[in-house]
Short mmCIF file of C-alpha atoms in Angstrom, two decimals:
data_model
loop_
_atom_site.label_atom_id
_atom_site.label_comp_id
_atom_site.label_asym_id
_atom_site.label_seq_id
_atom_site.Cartn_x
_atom_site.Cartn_y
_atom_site.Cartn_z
CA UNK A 13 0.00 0.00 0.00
CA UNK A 14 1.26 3.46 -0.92
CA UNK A 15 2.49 5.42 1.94
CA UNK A 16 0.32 8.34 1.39
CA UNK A 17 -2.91 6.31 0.88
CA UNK A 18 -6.19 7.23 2.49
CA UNK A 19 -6.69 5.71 6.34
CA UNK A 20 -8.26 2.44 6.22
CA UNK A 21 -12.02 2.24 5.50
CA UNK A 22 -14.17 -0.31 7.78
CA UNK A 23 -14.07 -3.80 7.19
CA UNK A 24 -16.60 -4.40 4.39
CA UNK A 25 -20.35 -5.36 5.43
CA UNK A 26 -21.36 -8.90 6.20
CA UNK A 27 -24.13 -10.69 3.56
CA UNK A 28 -27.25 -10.84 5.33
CA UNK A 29 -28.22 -13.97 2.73
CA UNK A 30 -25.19 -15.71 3.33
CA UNK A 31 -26.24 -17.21 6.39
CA UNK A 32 -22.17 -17.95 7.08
CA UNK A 33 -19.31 -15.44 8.36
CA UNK A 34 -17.75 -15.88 4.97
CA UNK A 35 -20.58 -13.95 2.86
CA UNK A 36 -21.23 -17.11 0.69
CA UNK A 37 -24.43 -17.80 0.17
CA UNK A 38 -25.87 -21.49 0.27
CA UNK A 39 -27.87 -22.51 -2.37
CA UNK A 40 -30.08 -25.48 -2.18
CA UNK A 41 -32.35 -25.76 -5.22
CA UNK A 42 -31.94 -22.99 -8.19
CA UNK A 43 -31.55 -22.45 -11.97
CA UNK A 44 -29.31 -20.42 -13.38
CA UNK A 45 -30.02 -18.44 -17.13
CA UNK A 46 -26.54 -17.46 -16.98
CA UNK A 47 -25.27 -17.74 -20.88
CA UNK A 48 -22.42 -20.14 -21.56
CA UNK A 49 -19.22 -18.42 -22.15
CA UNK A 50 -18.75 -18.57 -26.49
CA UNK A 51 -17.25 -21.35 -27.80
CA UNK A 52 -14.62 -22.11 -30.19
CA UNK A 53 -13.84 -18.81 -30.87
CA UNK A 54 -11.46 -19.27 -33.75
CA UNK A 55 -13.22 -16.75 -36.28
CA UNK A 56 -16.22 -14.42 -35.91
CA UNK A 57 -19.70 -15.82 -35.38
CA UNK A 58 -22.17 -15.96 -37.86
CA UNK A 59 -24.22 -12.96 -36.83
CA UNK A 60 -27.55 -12.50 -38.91
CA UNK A 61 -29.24 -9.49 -36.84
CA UNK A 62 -29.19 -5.43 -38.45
CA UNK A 63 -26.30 -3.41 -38.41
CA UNK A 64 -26.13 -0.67 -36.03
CA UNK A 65 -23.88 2.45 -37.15
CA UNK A 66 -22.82 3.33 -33.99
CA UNK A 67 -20.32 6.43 -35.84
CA UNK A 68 -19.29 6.17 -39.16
CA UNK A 69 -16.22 4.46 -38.71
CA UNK A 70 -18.14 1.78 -36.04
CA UNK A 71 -20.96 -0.91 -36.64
CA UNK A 72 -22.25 -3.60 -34.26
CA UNK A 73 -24.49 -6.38 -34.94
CA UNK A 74 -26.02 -7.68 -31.29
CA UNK A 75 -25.46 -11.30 -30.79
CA UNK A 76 -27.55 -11.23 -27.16
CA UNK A 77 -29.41 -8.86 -25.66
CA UNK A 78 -28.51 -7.12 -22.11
CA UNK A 79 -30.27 -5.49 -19.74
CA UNK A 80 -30.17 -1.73 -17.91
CA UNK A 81 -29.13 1.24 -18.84
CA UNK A 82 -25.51 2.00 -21.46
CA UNK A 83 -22.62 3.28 -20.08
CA UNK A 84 -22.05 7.30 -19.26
CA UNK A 85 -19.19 9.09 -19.84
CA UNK A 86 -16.50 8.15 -17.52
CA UNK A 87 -17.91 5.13 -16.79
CA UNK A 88 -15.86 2.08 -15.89
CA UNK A 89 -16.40 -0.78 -17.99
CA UNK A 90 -15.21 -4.32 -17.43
CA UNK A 91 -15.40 -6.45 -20.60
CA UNK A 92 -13.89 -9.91 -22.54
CA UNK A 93 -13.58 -9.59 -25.99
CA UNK A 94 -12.00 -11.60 -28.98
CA UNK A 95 -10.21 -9.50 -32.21
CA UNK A 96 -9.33 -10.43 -35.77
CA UNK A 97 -8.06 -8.61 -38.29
CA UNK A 98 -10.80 -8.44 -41.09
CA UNK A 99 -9.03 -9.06 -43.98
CA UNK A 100 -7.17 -12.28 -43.39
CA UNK A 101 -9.56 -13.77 -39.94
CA UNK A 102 -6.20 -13.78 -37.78
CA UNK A 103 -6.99 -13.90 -34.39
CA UNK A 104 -4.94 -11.54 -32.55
CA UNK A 105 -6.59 -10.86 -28.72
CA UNK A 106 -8.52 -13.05 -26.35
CA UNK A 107 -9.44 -12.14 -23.18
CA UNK A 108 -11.85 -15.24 -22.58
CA UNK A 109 -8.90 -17.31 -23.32
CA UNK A 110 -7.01 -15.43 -20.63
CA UNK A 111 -9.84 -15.66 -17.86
CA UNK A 112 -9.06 -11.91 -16.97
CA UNK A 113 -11.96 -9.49 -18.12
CA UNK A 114 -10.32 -6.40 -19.54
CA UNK A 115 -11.38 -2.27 -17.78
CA UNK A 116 -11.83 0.75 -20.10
CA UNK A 117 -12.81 4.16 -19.18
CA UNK A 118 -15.50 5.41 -21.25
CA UNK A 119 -13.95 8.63 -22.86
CA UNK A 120 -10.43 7.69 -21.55
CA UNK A 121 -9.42 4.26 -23.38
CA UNK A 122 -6.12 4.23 -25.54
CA UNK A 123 -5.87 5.45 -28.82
CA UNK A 124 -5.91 1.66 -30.27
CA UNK A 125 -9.37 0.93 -28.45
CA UNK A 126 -11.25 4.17 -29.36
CA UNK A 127 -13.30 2.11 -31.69
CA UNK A 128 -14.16 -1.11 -29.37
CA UNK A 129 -14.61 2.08 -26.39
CA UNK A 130 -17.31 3.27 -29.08
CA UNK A 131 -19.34 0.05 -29.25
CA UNK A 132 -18.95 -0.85 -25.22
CA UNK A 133 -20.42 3.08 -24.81
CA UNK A 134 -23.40 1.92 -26.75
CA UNK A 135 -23.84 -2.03 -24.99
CA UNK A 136 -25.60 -2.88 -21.97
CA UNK A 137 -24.80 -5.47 -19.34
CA UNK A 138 -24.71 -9.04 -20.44
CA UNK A 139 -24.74 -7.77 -23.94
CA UNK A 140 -22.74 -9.33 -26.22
CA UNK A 141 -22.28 -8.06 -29.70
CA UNK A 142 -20.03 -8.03 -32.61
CA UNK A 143 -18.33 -4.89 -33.72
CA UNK A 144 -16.75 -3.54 -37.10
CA UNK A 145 -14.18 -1.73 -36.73
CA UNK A 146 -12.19 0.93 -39.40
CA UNK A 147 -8.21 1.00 -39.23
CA UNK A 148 -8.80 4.82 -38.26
CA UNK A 149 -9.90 4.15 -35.04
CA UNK A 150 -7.89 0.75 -34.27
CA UNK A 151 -4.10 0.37 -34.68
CA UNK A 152 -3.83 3.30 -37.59
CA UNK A 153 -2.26 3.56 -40.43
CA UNK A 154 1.56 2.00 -38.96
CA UNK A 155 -0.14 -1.37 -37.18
CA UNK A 156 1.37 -3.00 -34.07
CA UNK A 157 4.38 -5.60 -34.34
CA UNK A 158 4.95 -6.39 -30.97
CA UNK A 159 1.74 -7.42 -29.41
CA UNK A 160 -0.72 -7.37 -30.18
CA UNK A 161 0.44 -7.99 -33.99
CA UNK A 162 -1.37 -5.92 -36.07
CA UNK A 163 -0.59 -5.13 -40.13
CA UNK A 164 -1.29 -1.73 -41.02
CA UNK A 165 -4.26 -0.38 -42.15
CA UNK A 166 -6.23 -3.31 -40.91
CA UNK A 167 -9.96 -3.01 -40.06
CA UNK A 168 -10.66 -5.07 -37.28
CA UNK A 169 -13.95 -7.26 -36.09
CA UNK A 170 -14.13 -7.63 -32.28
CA UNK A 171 -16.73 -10.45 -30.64
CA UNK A 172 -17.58 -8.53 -27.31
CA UNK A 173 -19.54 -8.98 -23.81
CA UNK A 174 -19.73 -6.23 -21.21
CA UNK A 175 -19.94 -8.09 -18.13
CA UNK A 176 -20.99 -5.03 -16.49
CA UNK A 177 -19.73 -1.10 -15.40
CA UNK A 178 -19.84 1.05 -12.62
CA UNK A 179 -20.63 4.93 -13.14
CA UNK A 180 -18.05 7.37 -11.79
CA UNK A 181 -18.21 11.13 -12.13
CA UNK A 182 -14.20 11.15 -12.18
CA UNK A 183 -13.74 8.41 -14.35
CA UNK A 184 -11.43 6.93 -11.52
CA UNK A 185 -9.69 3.47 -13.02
CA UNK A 186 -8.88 0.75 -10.43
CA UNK A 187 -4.71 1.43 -10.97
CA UNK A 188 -5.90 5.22 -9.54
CA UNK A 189 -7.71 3.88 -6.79
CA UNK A 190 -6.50 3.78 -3.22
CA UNK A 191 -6.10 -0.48 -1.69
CA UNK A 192 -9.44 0.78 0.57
CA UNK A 193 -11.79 2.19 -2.68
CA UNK A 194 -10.77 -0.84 -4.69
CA UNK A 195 -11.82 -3.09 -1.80
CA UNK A 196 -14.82 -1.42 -0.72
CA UNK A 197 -16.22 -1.24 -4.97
CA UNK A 198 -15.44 -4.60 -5.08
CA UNK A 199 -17.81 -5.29 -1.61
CA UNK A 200 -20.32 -3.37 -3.23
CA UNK A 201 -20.36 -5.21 -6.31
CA UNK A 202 -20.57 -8.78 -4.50
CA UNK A 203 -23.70 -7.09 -2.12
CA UNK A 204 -25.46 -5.85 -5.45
CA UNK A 205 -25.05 -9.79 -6.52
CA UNK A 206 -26.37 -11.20 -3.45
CA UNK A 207 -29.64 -9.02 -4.00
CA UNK A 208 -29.80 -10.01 -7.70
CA UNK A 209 -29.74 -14.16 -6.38
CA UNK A 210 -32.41 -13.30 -3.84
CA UNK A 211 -34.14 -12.14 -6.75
CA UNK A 212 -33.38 -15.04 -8.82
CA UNK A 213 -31.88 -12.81 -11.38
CA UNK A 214 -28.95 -15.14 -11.51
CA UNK A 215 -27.37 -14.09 -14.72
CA UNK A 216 -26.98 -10.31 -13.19
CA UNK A 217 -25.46 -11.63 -9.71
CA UNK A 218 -22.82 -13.98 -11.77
CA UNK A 219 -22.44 -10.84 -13.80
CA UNK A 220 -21.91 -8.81 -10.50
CA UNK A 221 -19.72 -11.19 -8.52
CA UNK A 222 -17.06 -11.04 -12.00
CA UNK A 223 -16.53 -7.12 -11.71
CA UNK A 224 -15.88 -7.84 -8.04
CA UNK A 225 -13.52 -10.33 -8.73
CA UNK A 226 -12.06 -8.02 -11.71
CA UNK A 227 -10.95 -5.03 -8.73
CA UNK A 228 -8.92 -7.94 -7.08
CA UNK A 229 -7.05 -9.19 -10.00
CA UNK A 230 -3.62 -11.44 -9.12
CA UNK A 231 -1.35 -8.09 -9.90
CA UNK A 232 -3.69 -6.53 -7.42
CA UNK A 233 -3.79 -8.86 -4.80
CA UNK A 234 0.17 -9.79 -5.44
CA UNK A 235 1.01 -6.47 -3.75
CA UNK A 236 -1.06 -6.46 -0.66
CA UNK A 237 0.22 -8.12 2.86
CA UNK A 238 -1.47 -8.47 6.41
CA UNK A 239 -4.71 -6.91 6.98
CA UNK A 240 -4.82 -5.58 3.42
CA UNK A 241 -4.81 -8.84 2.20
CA UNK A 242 -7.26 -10.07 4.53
CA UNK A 243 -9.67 -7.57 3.71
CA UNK A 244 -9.56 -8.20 0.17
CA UNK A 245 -9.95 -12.13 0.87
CA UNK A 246 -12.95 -11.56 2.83
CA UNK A 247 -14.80 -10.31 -0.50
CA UNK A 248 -12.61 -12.34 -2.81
CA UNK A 249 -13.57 -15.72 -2.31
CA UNK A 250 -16.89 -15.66 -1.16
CA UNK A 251 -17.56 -14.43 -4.86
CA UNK A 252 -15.38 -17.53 -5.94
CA UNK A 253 -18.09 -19.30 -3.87
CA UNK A 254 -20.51 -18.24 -4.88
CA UNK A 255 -19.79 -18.63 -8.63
CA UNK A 256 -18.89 -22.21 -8.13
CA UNK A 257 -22.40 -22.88 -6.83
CA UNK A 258 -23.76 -21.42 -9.64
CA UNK A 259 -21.83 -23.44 -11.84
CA UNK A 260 -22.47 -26.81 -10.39
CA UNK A 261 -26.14 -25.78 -11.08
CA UNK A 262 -25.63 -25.26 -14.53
CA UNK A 263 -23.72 -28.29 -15.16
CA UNK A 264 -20.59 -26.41 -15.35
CA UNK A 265 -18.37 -28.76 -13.49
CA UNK A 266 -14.69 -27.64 -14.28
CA UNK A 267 -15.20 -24.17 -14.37
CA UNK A 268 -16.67 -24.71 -10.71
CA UNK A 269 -13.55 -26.66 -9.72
CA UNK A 270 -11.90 -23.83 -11.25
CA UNK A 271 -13.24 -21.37 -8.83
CA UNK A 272 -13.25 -23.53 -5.87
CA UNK A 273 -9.22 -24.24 -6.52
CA UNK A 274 -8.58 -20.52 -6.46
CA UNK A 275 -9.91 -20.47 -3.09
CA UNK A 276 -8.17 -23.67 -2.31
CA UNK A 277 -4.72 -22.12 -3.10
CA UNK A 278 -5.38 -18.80 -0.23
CA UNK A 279 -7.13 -21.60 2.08
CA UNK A 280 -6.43 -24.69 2.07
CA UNK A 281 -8.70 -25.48 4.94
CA UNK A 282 -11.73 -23.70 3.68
CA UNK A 283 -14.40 -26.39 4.27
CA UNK A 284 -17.28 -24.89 1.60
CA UNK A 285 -14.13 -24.64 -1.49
CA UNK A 286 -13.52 -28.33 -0.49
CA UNK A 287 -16.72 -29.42 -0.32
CA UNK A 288 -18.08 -27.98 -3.65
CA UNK A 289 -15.25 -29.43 -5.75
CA UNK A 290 -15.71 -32.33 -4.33
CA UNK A 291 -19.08 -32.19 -5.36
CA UNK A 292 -18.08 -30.92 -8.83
CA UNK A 293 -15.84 -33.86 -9.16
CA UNK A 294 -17.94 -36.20 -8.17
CA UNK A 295 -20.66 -34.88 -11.03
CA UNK A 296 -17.93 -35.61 -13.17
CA UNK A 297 -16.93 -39.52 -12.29
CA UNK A 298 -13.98 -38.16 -10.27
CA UNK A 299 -14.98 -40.55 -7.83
CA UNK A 300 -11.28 -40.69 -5.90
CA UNK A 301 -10.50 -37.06 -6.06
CA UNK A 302 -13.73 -36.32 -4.76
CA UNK A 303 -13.68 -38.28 -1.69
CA UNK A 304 -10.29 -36.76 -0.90
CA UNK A 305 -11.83 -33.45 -0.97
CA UNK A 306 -14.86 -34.66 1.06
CA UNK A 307 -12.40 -35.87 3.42
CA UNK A 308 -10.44 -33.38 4.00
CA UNK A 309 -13.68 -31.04 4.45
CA UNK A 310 -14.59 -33.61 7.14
CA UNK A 311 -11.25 -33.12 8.91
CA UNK A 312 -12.00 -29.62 9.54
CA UNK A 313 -15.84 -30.11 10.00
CA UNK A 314 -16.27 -33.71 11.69
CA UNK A 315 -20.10 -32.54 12.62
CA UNK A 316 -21.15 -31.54 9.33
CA UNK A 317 -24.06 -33.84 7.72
CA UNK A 318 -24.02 -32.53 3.90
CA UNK A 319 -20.52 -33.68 4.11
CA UNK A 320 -21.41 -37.09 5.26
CA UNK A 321 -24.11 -37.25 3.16
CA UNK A 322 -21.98 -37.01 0.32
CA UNK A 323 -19.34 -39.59 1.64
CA UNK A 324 -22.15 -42.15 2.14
CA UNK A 325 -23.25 -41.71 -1.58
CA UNK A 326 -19.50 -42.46 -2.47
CA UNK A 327 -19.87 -45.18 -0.53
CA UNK A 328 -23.16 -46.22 -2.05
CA UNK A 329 -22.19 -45.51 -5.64
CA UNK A 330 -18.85 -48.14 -5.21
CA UNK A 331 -20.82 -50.72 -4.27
CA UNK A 332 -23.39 -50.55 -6.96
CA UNK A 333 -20.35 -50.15 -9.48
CA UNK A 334 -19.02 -53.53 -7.91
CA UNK A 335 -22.29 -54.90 -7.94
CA UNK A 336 -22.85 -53.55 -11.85
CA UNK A 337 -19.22 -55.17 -12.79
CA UNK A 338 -19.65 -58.62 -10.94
CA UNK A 339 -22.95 -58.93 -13.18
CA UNK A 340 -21.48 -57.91 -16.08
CA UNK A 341 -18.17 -59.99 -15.86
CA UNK A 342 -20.63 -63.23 -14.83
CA UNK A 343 -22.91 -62.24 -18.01
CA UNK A 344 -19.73 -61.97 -20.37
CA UNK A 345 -18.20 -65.83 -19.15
CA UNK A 346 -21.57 -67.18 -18.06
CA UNK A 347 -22.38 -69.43 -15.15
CA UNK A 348 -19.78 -72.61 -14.44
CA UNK A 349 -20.43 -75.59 -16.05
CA UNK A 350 -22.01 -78.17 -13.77
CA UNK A 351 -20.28 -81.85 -14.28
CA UNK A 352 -23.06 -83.87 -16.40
CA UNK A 353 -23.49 -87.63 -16.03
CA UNK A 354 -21.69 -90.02 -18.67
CA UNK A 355 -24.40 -91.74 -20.56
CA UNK A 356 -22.97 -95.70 -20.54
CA UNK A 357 -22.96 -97.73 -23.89
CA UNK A 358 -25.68 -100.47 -23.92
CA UNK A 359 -23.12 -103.42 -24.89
CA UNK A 360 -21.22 -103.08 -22.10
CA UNK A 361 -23.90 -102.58 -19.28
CA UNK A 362 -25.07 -106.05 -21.21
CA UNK A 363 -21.92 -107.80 -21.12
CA UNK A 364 -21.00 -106.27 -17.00
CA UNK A 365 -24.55 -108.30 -16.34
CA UNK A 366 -23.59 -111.38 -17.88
CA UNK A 367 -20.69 -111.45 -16.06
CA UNK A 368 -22.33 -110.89 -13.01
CA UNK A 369 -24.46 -114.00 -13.60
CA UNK A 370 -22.33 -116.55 -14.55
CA UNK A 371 -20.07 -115.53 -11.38
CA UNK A 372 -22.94 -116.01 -9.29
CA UNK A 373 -23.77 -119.40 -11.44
CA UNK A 374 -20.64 -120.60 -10.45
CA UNK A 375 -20.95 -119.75 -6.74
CA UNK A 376 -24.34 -121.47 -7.14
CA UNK A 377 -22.81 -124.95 -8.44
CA UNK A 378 -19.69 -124.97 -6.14
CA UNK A 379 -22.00 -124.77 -3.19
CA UNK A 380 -24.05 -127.98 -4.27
CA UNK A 381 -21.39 -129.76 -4.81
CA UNK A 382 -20.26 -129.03 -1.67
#
């Protein structure tokens, strides 16, 4: 923390739905309309909606809809976005690929991204849309070839999604911000997602807990120590949390690991990050990892009965797997074969009787003779 920043604001509020002193809330039965993130993402999607001229050297064709009001002047906006250049489909940028949403300042974004500031001044939240861009407003007239590389003159398409922005009179970027206003914007961004989840808005509170995550990013958090850093943890990974339950909902299972392991690698005690990958793994046939993480969640909460729960339905699901193979491996060789009587040729059981008789014939005479 800089020497001359501000005197430390109060610890940020606890979650009155999180029923926990972590802020996380618990989740029991839910759907979630949260988009998945956009696949593949080696050229442009096929867009087939109008063309919006947005300024005569910008166009955007919406790919979803968002919601709320566009961005003011000023306003900080925290996006992902993909770019090619136009002419030959090369892929140059992709922040989806990097898992770090990317901040511009409405009014105040480099000369490179005046163009992509253009279209995210005219999106709403959870909007995604694709933009055409002019050379004028992208890398110019002499390119880029460091990175990204850019030819010259290249017009340039950009596949974008404004997570979301926050409004600020002074335009105030999170590298300007003091360790306290970062902390507490990223508190009040986590707070505005709890309310959207007791709302059942869940594609808003996802959308919500990201930009709090995006004020905390690792070069962020890499520079705080002691309370600092416990401050920011405190809003940090309940968000994590909280996304990972939302994931497992939607059937997201490794992207809830994901979140769960960043939690893991701050605390690796925390019983809820343990216990929801463990769940995530076990959605996903990782039957021994699970139980390790089940386990270990156990350790530190020996009373808890979800976590028992979910060791006994380990337990369960081994034994109808053993079960399941026995029948199958008894189906694939059959039953053993049971001994089977040898039938006896009818010449010999005739021939073992006449030898029988004359032997007792012969016992017969010696007798009378006798």
């Amino acid at each position: 923390m800089p020497e001359d920043a501000a005197p430390i604001a109060p610890a940020p509020a606890s979650d009155p739905t999180a029923g926990s002193s972590d802020d996380e809330i618990t989740v029991e039965d839910a759907s979630f309309a949260r988009t998945e993130l956009p696949q593949d993402g080696s050229a442009p999607p096929v867009v087939t909606t109008d063309m919006e001229v947005l300024h005569d050297k910008v166009k955007k064709q919406v790919i979803k809809e968002g919601h709320g009001k566009i961005p003011s002047k000023f306003s900080t906006c925290f996006v992902h976005y993909r770019a090619w250049v136009q002419s030959s489909m090369h892929k140059f940028e992709d922040t989806w690929q990097e898992q770090h949403p990317v901040e511009i300042v409405i009014g105040k974004e480099k000369k490179q991204m005046s163009g992509l500031g253009i279209g995210v001044g005219h999106m709403k939240s959870g909007e995604r849309a694709l933009l055409h861009v002019s050379w004028e407003l992208g890398y110019g007239k002499e390119g880029s070839f460091s990175f990204p590389n850019v030819p010259p003159s290249a017009d340039l398409i950009y596949e974008v999604e404004l997570i979301g922005f926050d409004d600020a009179k002074e335009g105030k970027a999170r590298s300007d911000m003091t360790v306290e206003e970062r902390i507490e914007a990223a508190d009040r961004r986590k707070l505005e997602g709890n309310d959207y989840f007791k709302e059942k808005k869940f594609e808003e509170a996802m959308q919500q807990y990201e930009m709090a995550v995006a004020y905390m990013g690792d070069d962020f958090m890499f520079q705080l120590f002691g309370k600092y850093r416990d401050m920011a943890l405190a809003v940090k990974n309940p968000c994590h949390l909280n996304m990972a339950a939302c994931l497992i909902k939607q059937k997201r299972f490794d992207e809830a690991i994901a979140q769960c392991s960043i939690v893991l690698s701050e605390d690796e005690t925390n019983v809820k990050a343990l216990f929801r990958r463990g769940k995530a793994r076990a959605e996903l046939g990782q039957t021994e990892s699970a139980r390790e993480d089940f386990l270990k969640a156990k350790k530190h909460s020996p009373e808890d009965k979800e976590i028992m729960r979910e060791l006994r339905s380990l337990a369960e699901q081994d034994k109808a797997m053993y079960q399941k193979q026995r029948e199958l491996y008894k189906g694939l060789f059959g039953p053993r074969p049971q001994p089977k009587p040898k039938a006896k040729n009818f010449a010999v059981l005739f021939w073992q009787w006449l030898v029988s008789l004359v032997r007792y014939l012969a016992r017969m005479f010696t007798r009378k003779n006798d």
